[in-house]
CSV table of C-alpha atoms in Angstrom, one decimal:
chain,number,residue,atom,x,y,z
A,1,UNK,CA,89.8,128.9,211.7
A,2,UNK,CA,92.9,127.1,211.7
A,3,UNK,CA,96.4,129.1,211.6
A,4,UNK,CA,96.8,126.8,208.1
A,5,UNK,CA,93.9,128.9,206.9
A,6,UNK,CA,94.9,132.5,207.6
A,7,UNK,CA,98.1,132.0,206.6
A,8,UNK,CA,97.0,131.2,203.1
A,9,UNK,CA,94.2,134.0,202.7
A,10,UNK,CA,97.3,135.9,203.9
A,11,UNK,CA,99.0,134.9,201.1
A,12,UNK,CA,96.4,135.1,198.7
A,13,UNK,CA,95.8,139.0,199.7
A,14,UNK,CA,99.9,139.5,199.3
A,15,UNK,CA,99.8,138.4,195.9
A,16,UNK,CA,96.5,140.6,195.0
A,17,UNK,CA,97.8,142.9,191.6
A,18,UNK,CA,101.0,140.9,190.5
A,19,UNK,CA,99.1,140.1,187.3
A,20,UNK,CA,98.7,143.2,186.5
A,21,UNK,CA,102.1,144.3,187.0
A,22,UNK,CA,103.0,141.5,184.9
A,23,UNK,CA,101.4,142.4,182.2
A,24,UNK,CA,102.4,145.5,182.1
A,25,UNK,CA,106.0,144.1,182.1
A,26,UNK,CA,105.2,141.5,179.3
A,27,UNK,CA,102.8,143.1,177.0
A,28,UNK,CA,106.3,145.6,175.5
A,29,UNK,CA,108.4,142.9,175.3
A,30,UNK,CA,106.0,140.5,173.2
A,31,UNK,CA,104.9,143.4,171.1
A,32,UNK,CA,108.8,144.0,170.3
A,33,UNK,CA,109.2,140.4,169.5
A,34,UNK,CA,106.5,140.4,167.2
A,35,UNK,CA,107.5,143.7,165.2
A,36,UNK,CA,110.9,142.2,165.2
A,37,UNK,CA,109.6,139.2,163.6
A,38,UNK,CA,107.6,141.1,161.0
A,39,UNK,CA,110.4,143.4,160.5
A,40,UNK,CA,112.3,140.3,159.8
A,41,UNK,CA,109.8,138.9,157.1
A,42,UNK,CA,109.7,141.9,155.3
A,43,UNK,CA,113.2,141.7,154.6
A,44,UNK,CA,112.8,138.2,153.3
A,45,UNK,CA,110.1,138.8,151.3
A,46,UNK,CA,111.5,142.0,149.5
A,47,UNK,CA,114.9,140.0,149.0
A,48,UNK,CA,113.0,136.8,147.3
A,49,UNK,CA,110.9,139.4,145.4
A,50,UNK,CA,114.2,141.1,144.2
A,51,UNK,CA,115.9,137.9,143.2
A,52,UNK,CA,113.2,136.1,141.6
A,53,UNK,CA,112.6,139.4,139.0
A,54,UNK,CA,116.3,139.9,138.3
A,55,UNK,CA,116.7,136.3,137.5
A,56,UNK,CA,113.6,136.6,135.5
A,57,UNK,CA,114.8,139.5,133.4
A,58,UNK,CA,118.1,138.3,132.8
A,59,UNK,CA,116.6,135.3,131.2
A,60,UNK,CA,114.2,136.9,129.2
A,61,UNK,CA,116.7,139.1,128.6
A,62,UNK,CA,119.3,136.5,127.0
A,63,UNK,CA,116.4,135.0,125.0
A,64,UNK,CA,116.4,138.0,121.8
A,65,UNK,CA,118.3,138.7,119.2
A,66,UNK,CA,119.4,142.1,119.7
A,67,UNK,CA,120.8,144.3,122.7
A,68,UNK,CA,118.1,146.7,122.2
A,69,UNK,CA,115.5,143.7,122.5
A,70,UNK,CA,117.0,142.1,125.0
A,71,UNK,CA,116.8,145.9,127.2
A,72,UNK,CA,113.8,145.9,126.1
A,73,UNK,CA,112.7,142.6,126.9
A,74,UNK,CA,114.4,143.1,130.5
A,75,UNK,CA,112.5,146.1,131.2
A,76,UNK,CA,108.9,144.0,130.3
A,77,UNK,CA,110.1,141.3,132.7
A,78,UNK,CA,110.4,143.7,134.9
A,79,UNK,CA,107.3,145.6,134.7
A,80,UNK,CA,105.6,142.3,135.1
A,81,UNK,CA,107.3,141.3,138.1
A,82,UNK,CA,106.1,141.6,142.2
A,83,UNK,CA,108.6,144.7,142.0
A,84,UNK,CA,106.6,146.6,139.9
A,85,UNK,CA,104.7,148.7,142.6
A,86,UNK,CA,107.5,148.9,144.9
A,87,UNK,CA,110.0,151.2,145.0
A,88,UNK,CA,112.9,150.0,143.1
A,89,UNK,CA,115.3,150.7,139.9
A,90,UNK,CA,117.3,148.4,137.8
A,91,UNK,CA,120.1,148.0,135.6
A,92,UNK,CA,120.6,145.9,132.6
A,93,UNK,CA,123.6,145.4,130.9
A,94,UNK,CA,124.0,143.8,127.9
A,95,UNK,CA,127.8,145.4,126.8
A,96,UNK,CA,129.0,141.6,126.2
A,97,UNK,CA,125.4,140.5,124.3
A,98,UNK,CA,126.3,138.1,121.6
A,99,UNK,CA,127.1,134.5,120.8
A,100,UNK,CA,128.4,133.4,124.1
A,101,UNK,CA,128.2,136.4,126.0
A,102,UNK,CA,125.8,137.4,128.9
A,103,UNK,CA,123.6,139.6,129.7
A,104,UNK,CA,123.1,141.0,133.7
A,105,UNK,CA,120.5,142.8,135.6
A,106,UNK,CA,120.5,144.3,138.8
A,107,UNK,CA,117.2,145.0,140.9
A,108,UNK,CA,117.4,147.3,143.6
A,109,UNK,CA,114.5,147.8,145.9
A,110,UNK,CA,114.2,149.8,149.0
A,111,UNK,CA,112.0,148.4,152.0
A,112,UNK,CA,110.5,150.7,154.6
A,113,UNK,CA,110.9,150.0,158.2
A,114,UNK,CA,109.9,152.9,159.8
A,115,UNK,CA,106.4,152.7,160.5
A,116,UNK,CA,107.1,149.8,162.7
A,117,UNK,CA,108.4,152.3,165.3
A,118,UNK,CA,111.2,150.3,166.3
A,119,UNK,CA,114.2,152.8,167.4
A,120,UNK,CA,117.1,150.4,167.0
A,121,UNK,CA,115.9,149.8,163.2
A,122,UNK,CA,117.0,151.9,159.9
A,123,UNK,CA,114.0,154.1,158.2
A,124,UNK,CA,114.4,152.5,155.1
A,125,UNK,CA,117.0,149.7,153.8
A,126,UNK,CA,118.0,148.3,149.9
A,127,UNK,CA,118.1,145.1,148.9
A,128,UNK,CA,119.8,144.0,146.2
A,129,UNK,CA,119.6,141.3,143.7
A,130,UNK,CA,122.2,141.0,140.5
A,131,UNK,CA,121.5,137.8,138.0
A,132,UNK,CA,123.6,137.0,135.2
A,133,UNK,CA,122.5,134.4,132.4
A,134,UNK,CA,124.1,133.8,129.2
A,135,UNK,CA,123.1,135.0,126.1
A,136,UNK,CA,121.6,131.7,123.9
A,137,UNK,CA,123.5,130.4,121.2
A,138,UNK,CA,121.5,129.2,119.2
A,139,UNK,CA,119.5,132.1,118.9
A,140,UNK,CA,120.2,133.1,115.5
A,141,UNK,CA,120.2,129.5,113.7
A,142,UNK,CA,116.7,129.6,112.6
């Protein structure tokens, strides 16, 4: 055998088990990237969710003829909506309903981060969506 030769098997048998250490090194820090990343779309999920049903009730909302209707017709919306099984509470005010007033509704819904396990994250966290649309005028012209 050449001294080329042993040097390399050498080599070879120095390097034996750095796989395995570097998998052990890599496999935490990819599983926290990906929980980061779902953590992430949770948030941006939720936070659509809650925008698209507050926008939704105010403009159902805006769309009757009476306060009490258009609480009413919020609260439908909303019990329509993705929100529905979630964990969330809204507002709807309709103090200014009328010919050129507007009507506003607020969805808040809490997400849950803690069964990721990730320390450095909150337990929970709200997100919170407020919409505002005017009250039609021609509502009453029929």
């Amino acid at each position: 055998m050449s001294g080329l030769t042993r040097w390399a098997r050498a080599l070879r048998r120095a390097e034996a088990g750095t796989m395995s250490v570097e998998m052990i090194v890599m496999v935490p820090v990819l599983l926290l990237i990906i929980l980061v990343a779902v953590a992430g779309g949770r948030l941006v999920s939720a936070e659509g969710m809650v925008q698209a049903a507050s926008r939704d009730a105010a403009r159902a909302a805006s769309m009757e003829r009476s306060s009490f209707a258009a609480s009413a017709a919020a609260n439908a919306s909303l019990a329509q909506a993705d929100t529905a099984g979630a964990a969330c509470s809204s507002t709807t005010n309709v103090g200014s309903f009328g010919r050129g007033g507007r009507v506003e509704v607020t969805v808040r819904c809490r997400v849950t981060l803690a069964d990721l396990g990730l320390v450095f994250l909150p337990g929970a966290t709200t997100v919170t969506a407020r919409s505002t649309a005017p009250v039609d005028t021609w509502r009453g012209s029929r």
